[in-house]
Amino acid sequence: MKLLTVLMLIALPLSCFAGSGCVLLEKVIDDTISSEVGIDQYLENFQQFIDGEPTANSLSEMKQCFLDQNNETLENVHQLMDDLCSAQALRSW
């Protein structure tokens, strides 16, 4: 599950030009990684994209995976996402 989640987050920046240049994408990434955003708040923030109970359950499980990580791991994932967005920006020039 962790690998799937990381791969999904790696693929997200490919849909927007970097910096990331996509405010919604940055909010999704930040809220997903942040240990300060709980599952209920996470689901509320992205309610417009949830089309049913299966999607809500999947997002809840994914968010819980991040909540179970220590701060060092979360910081590393955040750095990875920053690096991926920056790399995408450089390629788009």
PDB file of C-alpha atoms in Angstrom:
ATOM      1  CA  MET A   1       0.000   0.000   0.000  1.00  0.00           C
ATOM      2  CA  LYS A   2       2.835   2.419   0.811  1.00  0.00           C
ATOM      3  CA  LEU A   3       4.481   1.826  -2.554  1.00  0.00           C
ATOM      4  CA  LEU A   4       1.200   2.377  -4.364  1.00  0.00           C
ATOM      5  CA  THR A   5       0.637   5.622  -2.475  1.00  0.00           C
ATOM      6  CA  VAL A   6       4.131   6.925  -3.207  1.00  0.00           C
ATOM      7  CA  LEU A   7       3.815   6.004  -6.881  1.00  0.00           C
ATOM      8  CA  MET A   8       0.474   7.777  -7.082  1.00  0.00           C
ATOM      9  CA  LEU A   9       1.957  10.917  -5.538  1.00  0.00           C
ATOM     10  CA  ILE A  10       4.924  10.730  -7.898  1.00  0.00           C
ATOM     11  CA  ALA A  11       2.555  10.660 -10.861  1.00  0.00           C
ATOM     12  CA  LEU A  12       0.529  13.697  -9.714  1.00  0.00           C
ATOM     13  CA  PRO A  13       3.045  16.382 -10.745  1.00  0.00           C
ATOM     14  CA  LEU A  14       3.036  15.063 -14.279  1.00  0.00           C
ATOM     15  CA  SER A  15      -0.468  16.428 -14.726  1.00  0.00           C
ATOM     16  CA  CYS A  16       0.527  20.037 -14.034  1.00  0.00           C
ATOM     17  CA  PHE A  17       3.458  22.175 -14.998  1.00  0.00           C
ATOM     18  CA  ALA A  18       5.761  22.596 -12.131  1.00  0.00           C
ATOM     19  CA  GLY A  19       6.525  24.884  -9.547  1.00  0.00           C
ATOM     20  CA  SER A  20       4.088  22.979  -9.527  1.00  0.00           C
ATOM     21  CA  GLY A  21       2.020  25.708 -11.106  1.00  0.00           C
ATOM     22  CA  CYS A  22      -1.100  23.908 -10.000  1.00  0.00           C
ATOM     23  CA  VAL A  23      -2.427  25.223  -6.678  1.00  0.00           C
ATOM     24  CA  LEU A  24      -4.911  22.388  -6.247  1.00  0.00           C
ATOM     25  CA  LEU A  25      -2.191  19.788  -6.841  1.00  0.00           C
ATOM     26  CA  GLU A  26       0.039  21.442  -4.251  1.00  0.00           C
ATOM     27  CA  LYS A  27      -2.822  21.483  -1.731  1.00  0.00           C
ATOM     28  CA  VAL A  28      -3.559  17.794  -2.318  1.00  0.00           C
ATOM     29  CA  ILE A  29       0.096  16.882  -1.842  1.00  0.00           C
ATOM     30  CA  ASP A  30       0.539  19.090   1.223  1.00  0.00           C
ATOM     31  CA  ASP A  31      -2.671  17.899   2.884  1.00  0.00           C
ATOM     32  CA  THR A  32      -1.865  14.269   2.104  1.00  0.00           C
ATOM     33  CA  ILE A  33       1.608  14.482   3.618  1.00  0.00           C
ATOM     34  CA  SER A  34       0.744  16.755   6.558  1.00  0.00           C
ATOM     35  CA  SER A  35       0.317  15.074   9.913  1.00  0.00           C
ATOM     36  CA  GLU A  36      -1.676  18.132  11.047  1.00  0.00           C
ATOM     37  CA  VAL A  37      -4.560  17.348   8.677  1.00  0.00           C
ATOM     38  CA  GLY A  38      -6.752  14.537  10.008  1.00  0.00           C
ATOM     39  CA  ILE A  39      -8.762  12.119   7.938  1.00  0.00           C
ATOM     40  CA  ASP A  40     -12.080  13.940   8.440  1.00  0.00           C
ATOM     41  CA  GLN A  41     -10.588  17.297   7.437  1.00  0.00           C
ATOM     42  CA  TYR A  42      -8.811  15.680   4.470  1.00  0.00           C
ATOM     43  CA  LEU A  43     -12.068  14.196   3.170  1.00  0.00           C
ATOM     44  CA  GLU A  44     -13.887  17.474   3.737  1.00  0.00           C
ATOM     45  CA  ASN A  45     -11.214  19.444   1.844  1.00  0.00           C
ATOM     46  CA  PHE A  46     -11.589  17.250  -1.243  1.00  0.00           C
ATOM     47  CA  GLN A  47     -15.280  16.356  -1.022  1.00  0.00           C
ATOM     48  CA  GLN A  48     -15.877  17.684  -4.539  1.00  0.00           C
ATOM     49  CA  PHE A  49     -13.689  14.874  -5.930  1.00  0.00           C
ATOM     50  CA  ILE A  50     -15.238  12.050  -3.911  1.00  0.00           C
ATOM     51  CA  ASP A  51     -17.943  10.309  -5.905  1.00  0.00           C
ATOM     52  CA  GLY A  52     -18.898   7.619  -3.424  1.00  0.00           C
ATOM     53  CA  GLU A  53     -18.110   5.547  -0.377  1.00  0.00           C
ATOM     54  CA  PRO A  54     -15.413   3.406  -2.059  1.00  0.00           C
ATOM     55  CA  THR A  55     -13.450   6.529  -3.007  1.00  0.00           C
ATOM     56  CA  ALA A  56     -13.840   7.987   0.486  1.00  0.00           C
ATOM     57  CA  ASN A  57     -12.650   4.719   2.029  1.00  0.00           C
ATOM     58  CA  SER A  58      -9.621   4.587  -0.270  1.00  0.00           C
ATOM     59  CA  LEU A  59      -8.679   8.169   0.523  1.00  0.00           C
ATOM     60  CA  SER A  60      -9.123   7.490   4.243  1.00  0.00           C
ATOM     61  CA  GLU A  61      -6.795   4.491   4.041  1.00  0.00           C
ATOM     62  CA  MET A  62      -4.216   6.439   2.043  1.00  0.00           C
ATOM     63  CA  LYS A  63      -4.297   9.348   4.498  1.00  0.00           C
ATOM     64  CA  GLN A  64      -3.962   6.928   7.419  1.00  0.00           C
ATOM     65  CA  CYS A  65      -0.795   5.523   5.827  1.00  0.00           C
ATOM     66  CA  PHE A  66       0.733   8.985   5.982  1.00  0.00           C
ATOM     67  CA  LEU A  67      -0.516   9.606   9.513  1.00  0.00           C
ATOM     68  CA  ASP A  68       1.252   6.402  10.597  1.00  0.00           C
ATOM     69  CA  GLN A  69       4.639   7.678   9.393  1.00  0.00           C
ATOM     70  CA  ASN A  70       7.196   9.492  11.520  1.00  0.00           C
ATOM     71  CA  ASN A  71       8.143  13.130  10.841  1.00  0.00           C
ATOM     72  CA  GLU A  72      11.419  12.219   9.146  1.00  0.00           C
ATOM     73  CA  THR A  73       9.617  10.051   6.605  1.00  0.00           C
ATOM     74  CA  LEU A  74       7.019  12.762   5.963  1.00  0.00           C
ATOM     75  CA  GLU A  75       9.756  15.352   5.444  1.00  0.00           C
ATOM     76  CA  ASN A  76      11.518  13.013   2.995  1.00  0.00           C
ATOM     77  CA  VAL A  77       8.314  12.455   1.009  1.00  0.00           C
ATOM     78  CA  HIS A  78       7.697  16.209   0.932  1.00  0.00           C
ATOM     79  CA  GLN A  79      11.252  16.785  -0.335  1.00  0.00           C
ATOM     80  CA  LEU A  80      10.732  14.106  -2.972  1.00  0.00           C
ATOM     81  CA  MET A  81       7.578  15.830  -4.194  1.00  0.00           C
ATOM     82  CA  ASP A  82       9.351  19.208  -4.267  1.00  0.00           C
ATOM     83  CA  ASP A  83      12.207  17.699  -6.276  1.00  0.00           C
ATOM     84  CA  LEU A  84       9.822  16.044  -8.721  1.00  0.00           C
ATOM     85  CA  CYS A  85       7.922  19.289  -9.258  1.00  0.00           C
ATOM     86  CA  SER A  86      11.166  21.195  -9.786  1.00  0.00           C
ATOM     87  CA  ALA A  87      12.450  18.580 -12.233  1.00  0.00           C
ATOM     88  CA  GLN A  88       9.185  18.786 -14.184  1.00  0.00           C
ATOM     89  CA  ALA A  89       9.504  22.598 -14.316  1.00  0.00           C
ATOM     90  CA  LEU A  90      13.010  22.391 -15.689  1.00  0.00           C
ATOM     91  CA  ARG A  91      11.963  19.956 -18.408  1.00  0.00           C
ATOM     92  CA  SER A  92       9.088  22.204 -19.488  1.00  0.00           C
ATOM     93  CA  TRP A  93      11.459  25.047 -20.306  1.00  0.00           C
TER      94      TRP A  93
END
